[in-house]
Coordinates of N, CA and C in Angstrom, one line a residue:
X89 N 14.6 -18.0 64.4 CA 14.4 -19.3 65.1 C 15.7 -19.9 65.5
X90 N 16.2 -19.9 66.8 CA 18.2 -20.5 66.8 C 18.6 -19.9 66.3
X91 N 20.2 -20.2 66.2 CA 21.1 -20.1 65.6 C 21.5 -20.4 64.3
X92 N 21.9 -19.0 63.5 CA 22.1 -19.5 62.2 C 23.7 -19.0 61.8
X93 N 24.2 -19.7 61.1 CA 25.5 -19.9 61.1 C 26.0 -19.3 59.5
X94 N 26.7 -18.6 58.8 CA 26.9 -18.2 58.0 C 28.3 -19.0 57.2
X95 N 28.6 -19.5 56.6 CA 30.0 -19.9 55.6 C 30.2 -18.8 55.2
X96 N 31.7 -18.7 54.7 CA 32.3 -17.8 54.3 C 32.7 -18.6 52.8
X97 N 32.9 -18.6 51.8 CA 32.3 -18.7 50.6 C 33.9 -18.4 49.7
X98 N 35.2 -18.9 49.4 CA 35.4 -17.8 48.4 C 34.8 -18.2 46.6
X99 N 34.2 -16.6 46.3 CA 33.9 -16.9 44.9 C 35.1 -16.0 43.9
X100 N 35.4 -14.9 43.7 CA 36.4 -14.1 43.4 C 37.4 -13.4 43.7
X101 N 38.4 -13.9 43.0 CA 39.7 -13.4 43.4 C 40.3 -12.3 42.4
X102 N 40.6 -11.1 42.9 CA 41.3 -10.0 42.2 C 42.6 -9.9 41.6
X103 N 43.2 -9.6 40.6 CA 44.5 -9.6 40.6 C 45.2 -9.1 41.4
X104 N 46.4 -9.8 41.6 CA 47.3 -9.6 42.8 C 47.5 -7.9 42.9
X105 N 47.4 -7.5 43.8 CA 48.2 -5.9 44.2 C 46.7 -5.0 43.9
X106 N 45.5 -5.3 43.9 CA 44.6 -5.0 43.4 C 44.1 -5.3 45.0
X107 N 42.7 -4.2 45.3 CA 41.6 -4.6 46.2 C 40.6 -3.8 45.8
X108 N 39.0 -5.1 46.0 CA 37.8 -4.5 45.4 C 37.2 -3.1 46.7
X109 N 36.9 -1.8 45.5 CA 36.5 -1.0 45.9 C 34.9 -0.5 45.8
X110 N 34.6 -1.3 44.5 CA 33.0 -1.4 44.1 C 32.7 -2.3 43.6
X111 N 31.6 -2.8 43.9 CA 30.4 -3.9 43.5 C 28.8 -3.7 42.7
X112 N 28.8 -4.3 41.4 CA 27.7 -3.9 41.0 C 27.2 -5.5 40.8
X113 N 26.1 -6.1 40.4 CA 25.6 -7.6 40.0 C 24.5 -7.3 39.4
X114 N 24.7 -8.1 38.0 CA 23.7 -8.4 36.9 C 23.2 -9.4 37.0
X115 N 22.5 -10.4 37.6 CA 21.7 -11.8 37.2 C 23.1 -12.5 37.6
X116 N 24.1 -12.8 36.7 CA 25.3 -14.3 36.7 C 26.3 -13.3 36.4
X117 N 26.5 -12.1 36.4 CA 27.4 -11.3 36.4 C 28.0 -10.3 37.1
X118 N 29.2 -10.3 37.8 CA 29.4 -9.9 38.6 C 30.7 -8.7 38.2
X119 N 30.2 -6.9 39.1 CA 31.0 -6.1 37.6 C 32.0 -5.6 39.2
X120 N 33.3 -5.7 39.5 CA 33.9 -5.4 40.3 C 35.0 -3.7 40.1
X121 N 35.0 -3.2 41.1 CA 35.7 -1.8 40.4 C 37.1 -2.2 41.7
X122 N 38.4 -1.5 41.1 CA 39.5 -2.1 41.5 C 40.1 -0.6 42.5
X123 N 40.8 -1.1 43.2 CA 42.0 0.2 43.7 C 42.8 0.8 42.5
X124 N 42.8 -0.3 41.4 CA 44.1 0.1 40.6 C 43.1 1.4 39.4
X125 N 42.4 1.2 39.4 CA 41.3 1.9 38.3 C 40.6 1.4 37.0
X126 N 40.6 -0.4 37.9 CA 39.8 -1.6 36.6 C 38.8 -1.6 36.7
X127 N 37.9 -2.1 36.3 CA 36.6 -2.6 36.3 C 37.0 -3.6 35.4
X128 N 36.1 -5.1 36.5 CA 36.3 -6.3 36.3 C 34.8 -7.0 36.2
X129 N 34.6 -7.6 35.2 CA 33.4 -8.4 34.6 C 33.9 -9.8 35.0
X130 N 33.0 -10.7 35.8 CA 33.0 -11.9 36.7 C 31.6 -12.5 35.9
X131 N 31.9 -13.7 35.6 CA 30.2 -14.7 35.2 C 30.4 -15.5 36.2
X132 N 29.5 -16.2 37.1 CA 29.8 -16.8 38.3 C 28.5 -18.2 38.0
X133 N 28.9 -19.1 38.1 CA 27.8 -20.5 38.1 C 27.5 -20.9 39.5
X134 N 26.4 -21.5 39.5 CA 25.9 -22.7 40.6 C 26.0 -23.5 40.5
X135 N 27.0 -23.9 41.1 CA 27.3 -26.2 41.1 C 26.3 -26.6 42.5
X136 N 25.7 -26.9 42.5 CA 24.7 -27.7 43.4 C 25.6 -29.2 43.5
X137 N 25.9 -29.7 44.7 CA 26.0 -31.0 45.0 C 25.2 -31.4 46.3
X138 N 24.5 -32.1 46.0 CA 23.3 -32.6 47.1 C 22.9 -31.3 47.3
X139 N 23.0 -31.3 49.2 CA 22.2 -30.1 49.5 C 23.3 -28.9 49.7
X140 N 24.5 -29.1 49.3 CA 25.1 -28.1 49.1 C 25.5 -27.2 47.9
X141 N 25.2 -26.1 48.3 CA 25.4 -24.8 46.9 C 26.4 -24.3 46.3
X142 N 27.0 -24.2 45.6 CA 28.7 -23.2 45.9 C 28.5 -22.7 44.5
X143 N 29.3 -21.7 44.7 CA 28.9 -20.7 43.2 C 30.5 -20.7 43.1
X144 N 30.8 -20.7 41.7 CA 32.4 -20.3 41.4 C 32.7 -19.1 40.2
X145 N 33.2 -18.7 39.5 CA 33.4 -17.8 38.4 C 34.3 -19.0 37.7
X146 N 33.3 -18.1 36.7 CA 34.1 -18.6 34.9 C 34.8 -18.6 33.9
X147 N 34.9 -17.1 34.0 CA 35.7 -16.0 33.1 C 35.3 -15.2 33.6
X148 N 36.0 -14.2 32.7 CA 36.5 -12.8 33.3 C 36.8 -11.6 32.6
X149 N 36.5 -10.2 32.4 CA 37.2 -9.6 31.1 C 37.8 -8.3 32.2
X150 N 38.3 -7.3 31.9 CA 39.0 -6.3 32.5 C 38.6 -5.6 31.9
X151 N 38.4 -3.8 32.0 CA 39.0 -2.8 31.4 C 39.6 -1.6 32.5
X152 N 40.5 -1.0 32.0 CA 41.2 0.2 33.0 C 40.3 1.0 32.7
X153 N 39.9 1.9 33.8 CA 38.7 3.0 32.8 C 39.5 3.9 34.0
X154 N 40.4 4.3 34.4 CA 41.3 5.1 35.2 C 42.3 5.0 36.2
X155 N 43.3 5.8 36.8 CA 44.3 5.5 37.8 C 43.9 5.6 38.8
X156 N 42.9 5.5 39.6 CA 42.2 5.8 40.7 C 41.3 4.6 41.3
X157 N 41.3 4.4 42.2 CA 40.0 3.9 42.9 C 38.8 4.1 41.9
X158 N 38.2 2.6 41.5 CA 36.7 2.8 41.4 C 36.0 2.6 42.3
X159 N 35.5 4.1 42.5 CA 34.7 4.7 43.7 C 33.4 4.1 44.2
X160 N 32.5 4.1 42.8 CA 31.3 3.7 42.9 C 31.1 2.9 40.8
X161 N 29.9 2.0 41.5 CA 29.8 1.2 40.3 C 28.0 1.2 40.2
X162 N 27.2 1.5 39.3 CA 25.7 1.6 39.1 C 25.3 0.8 38.0
X163 N 24.4 -0.1 37.9 CA 23.7 -0.5 36.8 C 22.6 0.1 36.3
X164 N 22.2 0.8 35.4 CA 21.5 1.3 34.6 C 20.4 0.6 34.4
X165 N 19.3 0.0 34.8 CA 18.1 -0.5 34.6 C 17.7 -0.3 32.8
X166 N 16.6 -1.0 32.6 CA 15.5 -0.4 31.7 C 16.6 -0.7 29.9
X167 N 15.8 0.5 29.3 CA 16.6 0.3 27.4 C 17.9 0.4 27.6
X168 N 18.6 1.2 28.6 CA 19.5 1.9 28.1 C 20.6 0.9 28.6
X169 N 20.5 0.1 29.6 CA 21.6 -1.1 30.2 C 22.6 -0.7 29.8
X170 N 23.5 0.4 30.7 CA 25.1 0.6 30.3 C 25.3 0.4 32.9
X171 N 26.5 0.3 32.9 CA 27.7 0.7 33.5 C 27.5 2.5 33.8
X172 N 27.4 2.7 35.3 CA 27.9 3.9 35.7 C 28.6 4.1 36.5
X173 N 30.1 4.5 36.3 CA 31.2 4.4 36.7 C 31.5 5.3 37.1
X174 N 32.2 5.9 38.6 CA 32.9 7.3 39.1 C 34.3 6.2 39.7
X175 N 35.3 7.5 39.1 CA 36.9 6.7 39.2 C 37.7 8.2 38.7
X176 N 38.1 8.9 39.9 CA 39.0 10.0 40.0 C 38.5 11.1 39.6
X177 N 37.0 11.3 40.3 CA 36.3 12.3 39.8 C 35.6 12.5 38.4
X178 N 35.4 11.3 37.8 CA 35.2 11.6 36.6 C 34.3 10.1 36.3
X179 N 32.7 10.8 36.0 CA 31.6 9.6 35.3 C 31.7 9.1 34.0
X180 N 31.6 7.7 33.9 CA 32.0 7.7 32.8 C 31.2 6.0 32.7
X181 N 30.2 6.1 31.2 CA 29.1 5.2 31.1 C 29.9 4.0 30.8
X182 N 29.7 2.8 30.9 CA 30.4 2.0 30.4 C 29.1 0.7 29.3
X183 N 30.1 -0.5 28.4 CA 29.1 -1.5 28.4 C 29.1 -2.1 29.1
X184 N 28.1 -3.3 29.7 CA 28.3 -4.0 30.6 C 28.5 -5.3 29.6
X185 N 28.5 -5.6 28.7 CA 29.2 -6.8 27.6 C 30.3 -6.7 27.6
X186 N 31.1 -5.3 26.9 CA 32.4 -5.5 25.8 C 33.0 -4.5 27.5
X187 N 32.7 -4.2 28.3 CA 33.3 -2.8 29.2 C 33.8 -1.5 28.4
X188 N 33.4 -1.7 27.3 CA 33.9 -0.5 26.2 C 33.4 0.9 26.8
X189 N 33.9 2.1 27.4 CA 33.8 3.5 27.8 C 32.8 4.0 26.3
X190 N 31.7 4.2 26.5 CA 30.1 4.7 25.3 C 30.2 6.2 25.8
X191 N 30.6 6.9 27.0 CA 30.5 7.7 27.3 C 30.8 8.8 28.4
X192 N 31.6 10.2 28.5 CA 31.9 10.3 29.7 C 31.2 12.0 29.7
X193 N 31.2 11.7 31.1 CA 30.3 13.3 31.3 C 31.2 14.3 31.9
X194 N 31.3 15.3 31.0 CA 32.3 16.3 31.0 C 32.2 17.2 32.4
X195 N 32.7 16.4 33.5 CA 32.9 16.9 34.6 C 33.7 16.7 35.4
X196 N 34.2 17.2 36.2 CA 35.3 16.3 37.0 C 35.4 17.3 38.8
X197 N 35.4 16.2 39.6 CA 36.0 16.6 40.8 C 34.3 16.0 41.2
X198 N 33.5 15.1 40.8 CA 32.7 14.6 41.5 C 32.8 13.7 42.5
X199 N 32.1 13.6 44.1 CA 32.2 12.4 45.0 C 31.4 11.7 45.3
X200 N 30.2 11.5 44.3 CA 29.2 10.8 44.2 C 28.3 11.0 43.3
X201 N 27.0 10.1 43.2 CA 26.3 10.7 42.1 C 25.1 9.4 42.0
X202 N 24.0 9.7 41.4 CA 23.1 8.5 41.2 C 22.4 8.8 40.4
X203 N 21.7 7.5 39.8 CA 20.4 7.5 38.6 C 19.0 7.4 38.6
X204 N 18.5 8.1 37.8 CA 16.9 8.0 38.0 C 17.3 7.3 36.5
X205 N 16.2 5.6 37.0 CA 16.5 5.1 35.5 C 14.8 5.2 34.7
X206 N 14.4 6.5 34.4 CA 13.6 6.8 33.3 C 12.1 7.1 33.4
X207 N 12.0 7.3 34.8 CA 10.3 7.8 35.5 C 10.6 8.7 36.4
X208 N 10.6 9.7 36.0 CA 9.7 10.3 34.9 C 10.5 10.6 33.7
X209 N 12.0 10.6 34.1 CA 12.9 10.9 32.8 C 14.5 10.1 33.7
X210 N 14.7 10.0 31.8 CA 16.5 9.7 33.3 C 17.0 10.9 33.2
X211 N 17.8 10.5 35.0 CA 18.5 11.3 35.2 C 19.7 11.2 35.8
X212 N 21.0 11.9 36.0 CA 21.7 11.7 36.9 C 22.4 12.9 37.7
X213 N 22.7 12.8 38.9 CA 22.8 13.7 39.8 C 23.8 13.6 40.5
X214 N 25.1 14.4 41.0 CA 25.9 14.5 41.1 C 26.5 15.3 42.3
X215 N 27.1 14.6 43.2 CA 27.7 15.2 44.2 C 28.9 16.3 43.9
X216 N 28.3 17.8 44.2 CA 29.9 18.6 44.0 C 30.5 19.0 45.3
X217 N 31.2 20.4 45.5 CA 31.3 20.9 46.7 C 30.6 21.9 46.7
X218 N 29.8 21.6 47.6 CA 28.4 22.2 48.3 C 27.5 22.7 47.0
X219 N 27.9 21.5 46.6 CA 26.8 21.5 44.9 C 26.2 20.6 44.9
X220 N 24.8 20.1 44.0 CA 23.8 19.0 43.7 C 23.8 19.8 42.2
X221 N 24.2 18.8 41.7 CA 24.4 19.2 39.7 C 23.3 17.9 38.9
X222 N 22.1 18.9 38.6 CA 20.9 17.1 38.3 C 21.2 17.2 36.5
X223 N 21.2 16.6 36.0 CA 21.2 16.3 34.5 C 19.7 15.6 34.1
X224 N 19.6 16.0 32.9 CA 18.8 15.4 32.0 C 19.1 14.7 31.1
X225 N 18.7 13.5 30.2 CA 19.2 12.7 29.3 C 18.5 13.5 28.0
X226 N 19.5 14.1 27.1 CA 18.5 15.0 26.3 C 19.3 13.8 25.1
X227 N 18.5 13.6 24.3 CA 18.7 12.6 23.1 C 19.9 11.7 23.7
X228 N 21.2 11.6 23.4 CA 21.9 10.7 23.8 C 23.1 11.1 24.8
X229 N 22.6 12.2 24.5 CA 23.9 13.3 26.0 C 23.2 13.6 27.0
X230 N 23.7 14.0 28.1 CA 23.9 14.3 29.5 C 23.3 15.8 29.2
X231 N 22.6 16.6 29.4 CA 22.5 18.0 29.8 C 22.3 18.6 30.9
X232 N 23.0 19.7 31.2 CA 22.9 20.3 32.5 C 21.2 20.6 32.7
X233 N 20.5 20.3 33.9 CA 19.3 20.7 34.2 C 19.6 21.7 35.2
X234 N 19.8 21.4 36.4 CA 19.8 22.7 37.0 C 21.1 22.5 38.5
X235 N 21.8 23.8 38.9 CA 23.0 23.8 39.6 C 22.0 24.1 41.3
X236 N 22.2 23.3 42.3 CA 21.5 23.4 43.6 C 22.7 23.6 44.7
X237 N 22.6 24.5 45.1 CA 23.4 25.5 46.3 C 23.0 24.7 47.4
X238 N 24.0 24.2 48.1 CA 23.8 23.6 49.6 C 24.9 24.5 50.6
X239 N 24.8 24.0 51.8 CA 25.4 24.8 52.9 C 26.7 24.1 53.2
X240 N 26.4 22.7 52.6 CA 27.4 21.7 52.8 C 27.7 20.4 51.6
X241 N 28.6 20.0 51.7 CA 29.2 19.5 50.2 C 28.3 18.0 50.7
X242 N 27.7 17.7 49.8 CA 26.6 16.2 49.7 C 27.6 14.9 49.7
X243 N 27.6 14.1 50.6 CA 28.0 13.1 50.6 C 27.0 11.3 49.8
X244 N 26.2 11.3 50.4 CA 25.2 10.2 49.8 C 23.6 10.2 48.9
X245 N 23.7 10.0 48.1 CA 22.8 9.9 47.2 C 21.8 9.0 46.9
X246 N 20.8 9.2 46.6 CA 19.6 7.9 46.0 C 18.0 9.3 45.7
X247 N 17.8 8.5 43.9 CA 16.8 9.2 43.3 C 15.6 8.0 43.8
X248 N 15.1 8.8 44.1 CA 13.8 8.1 44.4 C 12.3 9.3 43.5
X249 N 11.7 8.4 42.2 CA 10.9 9.1 41.9 C 11.1 10.4 41.2
X250 N 10.5 11.2 41.8 CA 10.8 12.6 41.7 C 11.5 13.3 42.5
X251 N 12.1 12.5 43.7 CA 12.6 13.5 44.6 C 14.7 13.1 44.7
X252 N 15.1 13.2 45.1 CA 16.4 12.6 45.7 C 16.4 13.1 46.9
X253 N 16.6 11.8 47.7 CA 17.2 11.9 49.0 C 18.6 12.0 49.3
X254 N 19.5 13.3 49.9 CA 20.5 13.3 50.0 C 21.0 13.8 51.4
X255 N 22.1 13.0 51.8 CA 23.4 13.5 53.0 C 23.9 14.8 52.9
X256 N 23.4 16.0 53.5 CA 24.1 17.1 53.6 C 24.6 17.6 54.8
X257 N 26.2 17.4 55.2 CA 26.5 17.9 56.3 C 26.1 16.7 57.4
X258 N 25.1 16.4 58.4 CA 25.0 15.3 59.1 C 22.9 15.9 59.1
X259 N 22.6 15.9 58.1 CA 21.2 16.0 57.8 C 21.0 15.2 56.6
X260 N 20.0 14.1 56.8 CA 19.3 13.8 55.5 C 18.3 15.3 54.8
X261 N 18.0 14.9 53.5 CA 17.1 16.3 53.2 C 16.5 15.3 52.0
X262 N 15.7 15.6 51.1 CA 14.5 15.2 50.2 C 15.0 16.5 49.3
X263 N 15.1 16.7 48.4 CA 15.2 18.1 47.4 C 14.9 17.2 46.1
X264 N 13.9 18.0 45.6 CA 13.1 17.8 44.2 C 14.0 18.2 42.6
X265 N 13.2 17.7 41.8 CA 14.4 18.6 40.7 C 14.2 19.7 40.4
X266 N 13.1 20.7 41.4 CA 13.4 22.2 41.1 C 14.2 22.6 41.7
X267 N 14.5 22.4 42.8 CA 15.7 23.0 43.5 C 15.4 23.1 45.4
X268 N 14.0 22.6 45.5 CA 13.3 23.0 46.5 C 13.6 21.4 47.7
X269 N 13.7 21.9 48.7 CA 14.8 21.2 50.0 C 13.9 21.0 51.2
X270 N 13.6 19.9 51.8 CA 13.2 19.8 52.7 C 14.0 18.8 53.5
X271 N 14.4 19.3 54.9 CA 14.7 18.2 56.2 C 13.8 17.3 56.4
X272 N 14.9 16.0 56.5 CA 14.2 15.0 57.1 C 14.4 14.7 58.4
X273 N 15.8 14.6 59.0 CA 15.9 14.5 60.5 C 17.4 14.4 60.4
X274 N 18.4 14.6 61.7 CA 19.9 14.9 61.4 C 20.3 13.2 61.9
X275 N 21.9 13.4 61.5 CA 22.1 12.1 61.9 C 24.2 12.2 62.3
X276 N 24.2 10.9 63.1 CA 25.8 11.0 63.2 C 26.4 9.8 62.5
X277 N 27.6 9.4 62.5 CA 28.3 8.8 61.8 C 28.6 8.5 60.2
X278 N 28.5 7.6 59.7 CA 28.2 7.8 57.9 C 26.9 7.4 57.9
X279 N 26.8 8.2 56.9 CA 25.4 8.1 56.0 C 24.7 6.8 55.7
X280 N 23.4 6.2 55.7 CA 23.1 5.0 54.8 C 22.0 5.4 54.2
X281 N 21.8 5.7 53.0 CA 20.3 5.9 52.3 C 19.9 4.5 51.2
X282 N 19.2 4.0 51.7 CA 18.1 3.0 50.8 C 17.0 3.1 49.8
X283 N 16.6 3.1 49.1 CA 15.0 2.9 48.5 C 14.4 1.6 48.0
X284 N 13.7 1.1 48.9 CA 12.8 -0.2 48.3 C 12.4 0.0 47.4
X285 N 12.1 -1.0 46.9 CA 10.6 -1.4 45.9 C 9.1 -1.1 46.1
X286 N 9.0 -0.5 47.3 CA 7.6 0.0 47.7 C 7.8 1.3 47.8
X287 N 9.2 2.0 47.3 CA 8.8 3.3 47.4 C 9.3 4.2 48.4
X288 N 9.6 3.0 50.1 CA 10.3 3.6 51.1 C 11.4 3.9 51.2
X289 N 12.0 5.1 51.3 CA 13.1 5.7 51.5 C 14.0 5.1 53.0
X290 N 14.8 4.8 53.3 CA 15.4 3.6 54.4 C 16.5 4.4 54.9
X291 N 16.7 5.0 56.0 CA 17.6 5.5 56.4 C 18.5 5.7 57.9
X292 N 19.4 5.5 57.6 CA 20.6 5.2 59.1 C 20.5 6.3 60.1
X293 N 20.3 6.1 61.2 CA 20.4 7.1 62.0 C 20.6 6.7 63.6
X294 N 22.2 6.6 63.8 CA 22.5 6.1 64.8 C 22.1 4.7 65.3
X295 N 21.2 4.3 65.9 CA 21.1 3.1 66.2 C 19.8 2.4 65.7
X296 N 19.0 4.1 64.9 CA 18.1 3.3 64.1 C 18.0 3.4 62.9
X297 N 17.1 2.4 62.8 CA 16.6 2.7 60.8 C 15.5 3.3 60.5
X298 N 15.0 4.4 60.0 CA 13.5 5.2 59.7 C 13.4 4.7 58.4
X299 N 11.7 4.1 58.1 CA 11.4 4.6 56.8 C 10.3 5.7 56.8
X300 N 10.7 6.1 55.6 CA 10.0 7.5 55.2 C 9.4 7.6 53.7
X301 N 8.4 8.5 53.1 CA 8.0 8.7 52.5 C 8.5 9.5 51.4
X302 N 8.0 10.0 50.3 CA 8.5 11.1 49.5 C 8.5 12.7 50.1
X303 N 7.0 12.2 50.6 CA 6.6 13.6 51.7 C 7.0 14.2 53.0
X304 N 8.2 13.0 53.4 CA 8.8 13.2 54.8 C 7.9 12.7 56.2
X305 N 7.0 11.8 55.6 CA 6.5 11.4 57.1 C 7.0 9.7 56.9
X306 N 6.6 9.5 58.4 CA 7.5 7.9 58.3 C 6.1 6.8 58.2
X307 N 6.7 5.9 57.2 CA 6.1 4.9 56.4 C 5.8 3.7 56.8
X308 N 6.7 3.2 58.4 CA 6.8 2.4 59.1 C 7.4 2.5 60.3
X309 N 7.2 1.4 61.2 CA 7.9 1.9 62.4 C 9.2 1.8 62.4
X310 N 9.8 3.0 63.6 CA 11.4 2.8 63.4 C 12.2 1.5 63.9
X311 N 13.2 1.1 63.2 CA 13.5 -0.1 64.0 C 15.2 0.4 64.4
X312 N 14.9 -0.4 65.9 CA 15.9 0.1 66.7 C 16.8 -0.5 67.3
X313 N 18.1 -0.6 66.9 CA 19.0 -1.7 67.0 C 19.8 -1.5 68.1
X314 N 20.2 -2.9 68.6 CA 21.3 -2.7 69.6 C 23.0 -2.0 70.2
X315 N 22.6 -1.9 68.3 CA 24.3 -1.1 68.6 C 24.0 -0.7 66.7
X316 N 25.0 0.9 66.8 CA 24.6 1.6 65.7 C 25.4 0.5 64.5
X317 N 24.8 0.5 63.3 CA 25.5 -0.4 62.0 C 25.9 0.7 61.4
X318 N 27.0 -0.6 60.7 CA 28.0 0.1 59.5 C 26.7 0.4 58.0
X319 N 26.3 -0.7 58.3 CA 25.5 -0.4 56.4 C 24.1 -1.8 57.3
X320 N 23.4 -2.0 56.0 CA 22.3 -3.0 55.8 C 22.1 -3.2 54.6
X321 N 21.1 -4.2 54.5 CA 20.9 -4.9 53.0 C 19.1 -5.3 53.5
X322 N 18.7 -5.2 52.4 CA 16.9 -5.8 52.5 C 17.0 -7.0 51.5
X323 N 16.3 -7.9 51.6 CA 15.8 -8.5 50.4 C 14.2 -9.1 50.6
X324 N 13.8 -8.4 49.3 CA 12.7 -8.3 48.7 C 12.5 -9.5 47.6

């Protein structure tokens, strides 16, 4: 209702010469991946003054994990409580407290990944050249469960229960951990995939946002946008 104005407020500044390449949040902690291969942990605090609410960073910790930009940061929820990073095609698991490297997956050439947080098992899916590789957690090690050959290299991944939603070429697909795939739809431009807490899979298709179940059927009415979106977010 009416006009909404958003005010830009600077909260975090990375060291000179670096730029932000990935971000993850955990309560009052913000984890930032940089162009120089570092992960920086910031603690932020809310400061209220009357009707004005501001946020400020109060301290930080930095850890160099590689020489290439940190492409992706994901926080594992539940009992494992780890940060999963992708830097220089290598996946590393970090402690959210100290940022020490706890584990490195023995594989290179990874372009993207997604995590299953424990239901029905802890899983890791990585995008390789024309291949999707799935790992299962075996005690405290990641063991290869299956390699799934694809017609093109996957670029965007999101795990939803027993299925992985993947963008392959210019097509969205649902793939289960046995390797069986189902085409959802074609798209153009940059692929965007999210999974809502309701388990709806959300896809960007040109000027539309589509909601589907794991069986591929639409779960809600498609949202039509006035222009093609680069990305979007939800508040649940």
